[in-house]
């Protein structure tokens, strides 16, 4: 074997950028989630914005009781994302759990690990998105059971929306929800849309609904807001990215409402 060369220490160190990427978005995903990370890579990540993911424990079935069990893991999950470094936004990527735990409690848990960081939950991003679109009367489509859907109806009604119709598909396992084909969601959207509603909200970060938004909007002739699309839009706007992306739906052309 040829003798190893002497290892020399360079006489000077290269200059450092302030950050590898200008903006940082943290994503807290469920252990079972097949979709959120892929959607954020597609809609949020860029040469300017980095998406950094932590996963927390979750066990099916998707019931209010099981969803609440994630609450103690939120601080630890947030702390694992670029430890001791600030983030520009953190998204907790579970719509139904955000509703049953509560936005304020989730924000407090995440900010315990990342003080002052703007926190995004999918239902709150949905509310902001619907308001940016200027709608009040909505239809809602979820993949959940009736039991898990009920808190969702209460949440949107409490935020001032008139719910004209609410349709759920009866699934209990988020891994099965992720296997629903986007083309099938277009047909489900057509069936779920009420004639008097101004927009459709499609809940669940497990659904590949963001891919189906253009097809759903074409099918119903009105705006569609989905959990991952709205969360991505909210995080982009918090990072100062106001680029219009109509390929992801009408919402992605709107500024964040003040």
GROMACS .gro file of C-alpha atoms in nm:
model
  258
    1UNK     CA    1   0.000   0.000   0.000
    2UNK     CA    2   0.127   0.345  -0.087
    3UNK     CA    3   0.226   0.550   0.222
    4UNK     CA    4  -0.038   0.800   0.334
    5UNK     CA    5   0.046   1.165   0.273
    6UNK     CA    6   0.100   1.410   0.552
    7UNK     CA    7  -0.228   1.572   0.659
    8UNK     CA    8  -0.186   1.946   0.651
    9UNK     CA    9  -0.405   2.206   0.817
   10UNK     CA   10  -0.507   2.477   0.569
   11UNK     CA   11  -0.350   2.811   0.660
   12UNK     CA   12  -0.685   2.991   0.645
   13UNK     CA   13  -1.052   2.904   0.682
   14UNK     CA   14  -1.317   2.994   0.422
   15UNK     CA   15  -1.566   3.268   0.505
   16UNK     CA   16  -1.906   3.152   0.631
   17UNK     CA   17  -2.247   3.250   0.504
   18UNK     CA   18  -2.496   3.360   0.769
   19UNK     CA   19  -2.707   3.051   0.686
   20UNK     CA   20  -2.680   2.767   0.433
   21UNK     CA   21  -3.025   2.878   0.310
   22UNK     CA   22  -3.188   3.215   0.366
   23UNK     CA   23  -3.511   3.083   0.523
   24UNK     CA   24  -3.588   2.779   0.739
   25UNK     CA   25  -3.922   2.603   0.771
   26UNK     CA   26  -3.964   2.331   1.030
   27UNK     CA   27  -4.214   2.053   0.965
   28UNK     CA   28  -4.338   1.826   1.243
   29UNK     CA   29  -4.485   1.517   1.078
   30UNK     CA   30  -4.647   1.206   1.214
   31UNK     CA   31  -4.452   0.880   1.215
   32UNK     CA   32  -4.715   0.736   0.980
   33UNK     CA   33  -4.729   1.032   0.737
   34UNK     CA   34  -4.658   0.951   0.370
   35UNK     CA   35  -4.759   1.286   0.223
   36UNK     CA   36  -4.666   1.607   0.410
   37UNK     CA   37  -4.292   1.588   0.357
   38UNK     CA   38  -4.335   1.516  -0.014
   39UNK     CA   39  -4.583   1.803  -0.055
   40UNK     CA   40  -4.357   2.050   0.129
   41UNK     CA   41  -4.063   1.944  -0.085
   42UNK     CA   42  -4.275   2.015  -0.393
   43UNK     CA   43  -4.439   2.340  -0.283
   44UNK     CA   44  -4.209   2.505  -0.027
   45UNK     CA   45  -3.847   2.391  -0.060
   46UNK     CA   46  -3.623   2.588  -0.295
   47UNK     CA   47  -3.272   2.725  -0.326
   48UNK     CA   48  -3.385   2.999  -0.086
   49UNK     CA   49  -3.608   2.806   0.157
   50UNK     CA   50  -3.508   2.489   0.337
   51UNK     CA   51  -3.760   2.245   0.486
   52UNK     CA   52  -3.640   2.054   0.791
   53UNK     CA   53  -3.847   1.763   0.920
   54UNK     CA   54  -3.894   1.591   1.255
   55UNK     CA   55  -4.132   1.301   1.307
   56UNK     CA   56  -4.322   1.227   1.625
   57UNK     CA   57  -4.493   0.907   1.745
   58UNK     CA   58  -4.847   0.835   1.633
   59UNK     CA   59  -5.057   0.519   1.635
   60UNK     CA   60  -5.377   0.455   1.443
   61UNK     CA   61  -5.678   0.453   1.447
   62UNK     CA   62  -5.745   0.821   1.389
   63UNK     CA   63  -5.969   0.902   1.683
   64UNK     CA   64  -5.985   1.218   1.895
   65UNK     CA   65  -5.830   1.024   2.184
   66UNK     CA   66  -5.531   0.904   1.982
   67UNK     CA   67  -5.483   1.245   1.824
   68UNK     CA   68  -5.460   1.413   2.166
   69UNK     CA   69  -5.181   1.172   2.265
   70UNK     CA   70  -4.939   1.358   2.037
   71UNK     CA   71  -4.949   1.673   2.250
   72UNK     CA   72  -4.658   1.573   2.482
   73UNK     CA   73  -4.430   1.502   2.182
   74UNK     CA   74  -4.460   1.844   2.020
   75UNK     CA   75  -4.193   2.028   2.218
   76UNK     CA   76  -3.943   1.745   2.178
   77UNK     CA   77  -4.015   1.723   1.807
   78UNK     CA   78  -3.965   2.096   1.756
   79UNK     CA   79  -3.641   2.086   1.958
   80UNK     CA   80  -3.496   1.829   1.716
   81UNK     CA   81  -3.526   2.063   1.416
   82UNK     CA   82  -3.190   2.243   1.385
   83UNK     CA   83  -3.131   2.238   1.759
   84UNK     CA   84  -3.058   2.576   1.917
   85UNK     CA   85  -3.106   2.758   1.586
   86UNK     CA   86  -3.401   2.987   1.498
   87UNK     CA   87  -3.662   2.895   1.238
   88UNK     CA   88  -3.881   3.121   1.026
   89UNK     CA   89  -4.190   2.902   1.069
   90UNK     CA   90  -4.288   2.565   1.212
   91UNK     CA   91  -4.582   2.365   1.081
   92UNK     CA   92  -4.739   2.086   1.285
   93UNK     CA   93  -4.872   1.871   1.003
   94UNK     CA   94  -5.189   1.716   1.140
   95UNK     CA   95  -5.524   1.881   1.077
   96UNK     CA   96  -5.747   1.669   1.299
   97UNK     CA   97  -5.504   1.672   1.592
   98UNK     CA   98  -5.467   2.049   1.567
   99UNK     CA   99  -5.843   2.080   1.602
  100UNK     CA  100  -5.875   1.853   1.905
  101UNK     CA  101  -5.559   1.978   2.083
  102UNK     CA  102  -5.617   2.343   1.993
  103UNK     CA  103  -5.406   2.595   1.800
  104UNK     CA  104  -5.304   2.791   2.111
  105UNK     CA  105  -5.185   2.482   2.295
  106UNK     CA  106  -4.987   2.363   1.993
  107UNK     CA  107  -4.826   2.705   1.955
  108UNK     CA  108  -4.726   2.707   2.323
  109UNK     CA  109  -4.577   2.357   2.300
  110UNK     CA  110  -4.369   2.437   1.992
  111UNK     CA  111  -4.258   2.776   2.119
  112UNK     CA  112  -4.137   2.614   2.440
  113UNK     CA  113  -3.862   2.464   2.222
  114UNK     CA  114  -3.844   2.740   1.959
  115UNK     CA  115  -3.930   3.068   2.135
  116UNK     CA  116  -4.111   3.323   1.922
  117UNK     CA  117  -4.131   3.112   1.606
  118UNK     CA  118  -4.448   3.159   1.398
  119UNK     CA  119  -4.649   2.836   1.428
  120UNK     CA  120  -4.872   2.708   1.149
  121UNK     CA  121  -5.140   2.443   1.190
  122UNK     CA  122  -5.331   2.310   0.889
  123UNK     CA  123  -5.677   2.416   1.011
  124UNK     CA  124  -5.559   2.767   1.095
  125UNK     CA  125  -5.382   2.787   0.759
  126UNK     CA  126  -5.712   2.674   0.606
  127UNK     CA  127  -5.898   2.953   0.785
  128UNK     CA  128  -5.643   3.207   0.667
  129UNK     CA  129  -5.660   3.072   0.314
  130UNK     CA  130  -6.037   3.085   0.298
  131UNK     CA  131  -6.031   3.442   0.430
  132UNK     CA  132  -5.766   3.537   0.171
  133UNK     CA  133  -6.005   3.405  -0.094
  134UNK     CA  134  -6.285   3.615   0.055
  135UNK     CA  135  -6.527   3.327   0.115
  136UNK     CA  136  -6.772   3.267   0.400
  137UNK     CA  137  -6.993   2.976   0.295
  138UNK     CA  138  -6.800   2.651   0.263
  139UNK     CA  139  -6.833   2.280   0.207
  140UNK     CA  140  -6.594   2.047   0.390
  141UNK     CA  141  -6.461   1.707   0.281
  142UNK     CA  142  -6.262   1.483   0.517
  143UNK     CA  143  -6.141   1.123   0.498
  144UNK     CA  144  -6.225   1.069   0.868
  145UNK     CA  145  -6.505   0.901   1.056
  146UNK     CA  146  -6.806   1.101   1.174
  147UNK     CA  147  -6.661   1.107   1.528
  148UNK     CA  148  -6.332   1.259   1.416
  149UNK     CA  149  -6.502   1.495   1.168
  150UNK     CA  150  -6.736   1.649   1.425
  151UNK     CA  151  -6.469   1.868   1.596
  152UNK     CA  152  -6.367   1.994   1.250
  153UNK     CA  153  -6.716   2.125   1.186
  154UNK     CA  154  -6.718   2.299   1.524
  155UNK     CA  155  -6.376   2.455   1.454
  156UNK     CA  156  -6.470   2.617   1.122
  157UNK     CA  157  -6.807   2.731   1.250
  158UNK     CA  158  -6.633   2.894   1.547
  159UNK     CA  159  -6.412   3.085   1.302
  160UNK     CA  160  -6.715   3.242   1.138
  161UNK     CA  161  -6.780   3.018   0.839
  162UNK     CA  162  -7.122   2.897   0.733
  163UNK     CA  163  -7.089   2.525   0.662
  164UNK     CA  164  -7.331   2.441   0.383
  165UNK     CA  165  -7.237   2.071   0.371
  166UNK     CA  166  -6.993   1.831   0.538
  167UNK     CA  167  -6.890   1.497   0.388
  168UNK     CA  168  -6.660   1.236   0.546
  169UNK     CA  169  -6.529   0.913   0.391
  170UNK     CA  170  -6.513   0.696   0.704
  171UNK     CA  171  -6.142   0.602   0.710
  172UNK     CA  172  -5.968   0.530   1.043
  173UNK     CA  173  -5.609   0.472   0.925
  174UNK     CA  174  -5.406   0.766   0.789
  175UNK     CA  175  -5.188   0.528   0.587
  176UNK     CA  176  -5.497   0.422   0.393
  177UNK     CA  177  -5.601   0.786   0.353
  178UNK     CA  178  -5.269   0.845   0.177
  179UNK     CA  179  -5.353   0.571  -0.073
  180UNK     CA  180  -5.664   0.747  -0.206
  181UNK     CA  181  -5.581   0.844  -0.565
  182UNK     CA  182  -5.585   1.218  -0.644
  183UNK     CA  183  -5.822   1.150  -0.936
  184UNK     CA  184  -6.065   0.989  -0.692
  185UNK     CA  185  -6.050   1.300  -0.475
  186UNK     CA  186  -6.163   1.508  -0.772
  187UNK     CA  187  -6.479   1.300  -0.797
  188UNK     CA  188  -6.530   1.312  -0.418
  189UNK     CA  189  -6.498   1.691  -0.432
  190UNK     CA  190  -6.765   1.710  -0.700
  191UNK     CA  191  -7.002   1.507  -0.482
  192UNK     CA  192  -6.919   1.699  -0.163
  193UNK     CA  193  -6.963   2.051  -0.302
  194UNK     CA  194  -7.285   2.227  -0.206
  195UNK     CA  195  -7.443   2.452  -0.468
  196UNK     CA  196  -7.455   2.745  -0.225
  197UNK     CA  197  -7.097   2.712  -0.096
  198UNK     CA  198  -6.828   2.957  -0.208
  199UNK     CA  199  -6.534   2.717  -0.164
  200UNK     CA  200  -6.439   2.365  -0.058
  201UNK     CA  201  -6.204   2.281   0.227
  202UNK     CA  202  -6.044   1.935   0.201
  203UNK     CA  203  -5.900   1.827   0.534
  204UNK     CA  204  -5.614   1.591   0.621
  205UNK     CA  205  -5.241   1.614   0.566
  206UNK     CA  206  -5.232   1.244   0.476
  207UNK     CA  207  -5.442   1.299   0.163
  208UNK     CA  208  -5.265   1.365  -0.166
  209UNK     CA  209  -5.518   1.643  -0.211
  210UNK     CA  210  -5.268   1.915  -0.301
  211UNK     CA  211  -5.200   1.728  -0.626
  212UNK     CA  212  -5.573   1.724  -0.698
  213UNK     CA  213  -5.646   2.094  -0.640
  214UNK     CA  214  -5.641   2.202  -1.008
  215UNK     CA  215  -5.869   1.914  -1.102
  216UNK     CA  216  -6.103   1.978  -0.810
  217UNK     CA  217  -6.127   2.349  -0.888
  218UNK     CA  218  -6.203   2.271  -1.252
  219UNK     CA  219  -6.466   2.017  -1.150
  220UNK     CA  220  -6.657   2.240  -0.907
  221UNK     CA  221  -6.584   2.582  -1.054
  222UNK     CA  222  -6.486   2.730  -0.719
  223UNK     CA  223  -6.172   2.760  -0.504
  224UNK     CA  224  -6.040   2.457  -0.318
  225UNK     CA  225  -5.827   2.482  -0.003
  226UNK     CA  226  -5.652   2.169   0.126
  227UNK     CA  227  -5.455   2.107   0.444
  228UNK     CA  228  -5.108   2.074   0.290
  229UNK     CA  229  -5.165   2.336   0.022
  230UNK     CA  230  -5.281   2.591   0.281
  231UNK     CA  231  -4.996   2.506   0.520
  232UNK     CA  232  -4.740   2.538   0.241
  233UNK     CA  233  -4.892   2.870   0.129
  234UNK     CA  234  -4.890   3.004   0.486
  235UNK     CA  235  -4.526   2.902   0.539
  236UNK     CA  236  -4.418   3.054   0.208
  237UNK     CA  237  -4.584   3.384   0.290
  238UNK     CA  238  -4.424   3.388   0.637
  239UNK     CA  239  -4.088   3.347   0.462
  240UNK     CA  240  -4.162   3.652   0.248
  241UNK     CA  241  -4.225   3.445  -0.065
  242UNK     CA  242  -4.519   3.605  -0.248
  243UNK     CA  243  -4.466   3.434  -0.583
  244UNK     CA  244  -4.791   3.334  -0.754
  245UNK     CA  245  -4.811   2.958  -0.816
  246UNK     CA  246  -5.147   2.899  -0.990
  247UNK     CA  247  -5.047   2.540  -1.067
  248UNK     CA  248  -5.119   2.467  -0.699
  249UNK     CA  249  -5.461   2.633  -0.701
  250UNK     CA  250  -5.618   2.976  -0.663
  251UNK     CA  251  -5.499   3.011  -0.305
  252UNK     CA  252  -5.137   3.005  -0.416
  253UNK     CA  253  -5.196   3.331  -0.603
  254UNK     CA  254  -5.311   3.520  -0.293
  255UNK     CA  255  -5.120   3.720  -0.030
  256UNK     CA  256  -5.156   3.635   0.335
  257UNK     CA  257  -5.452   3.838   0.463
  258UNK     CA  258  -5.364   4.092   0.730
   0.00000   0.00000   0.00000
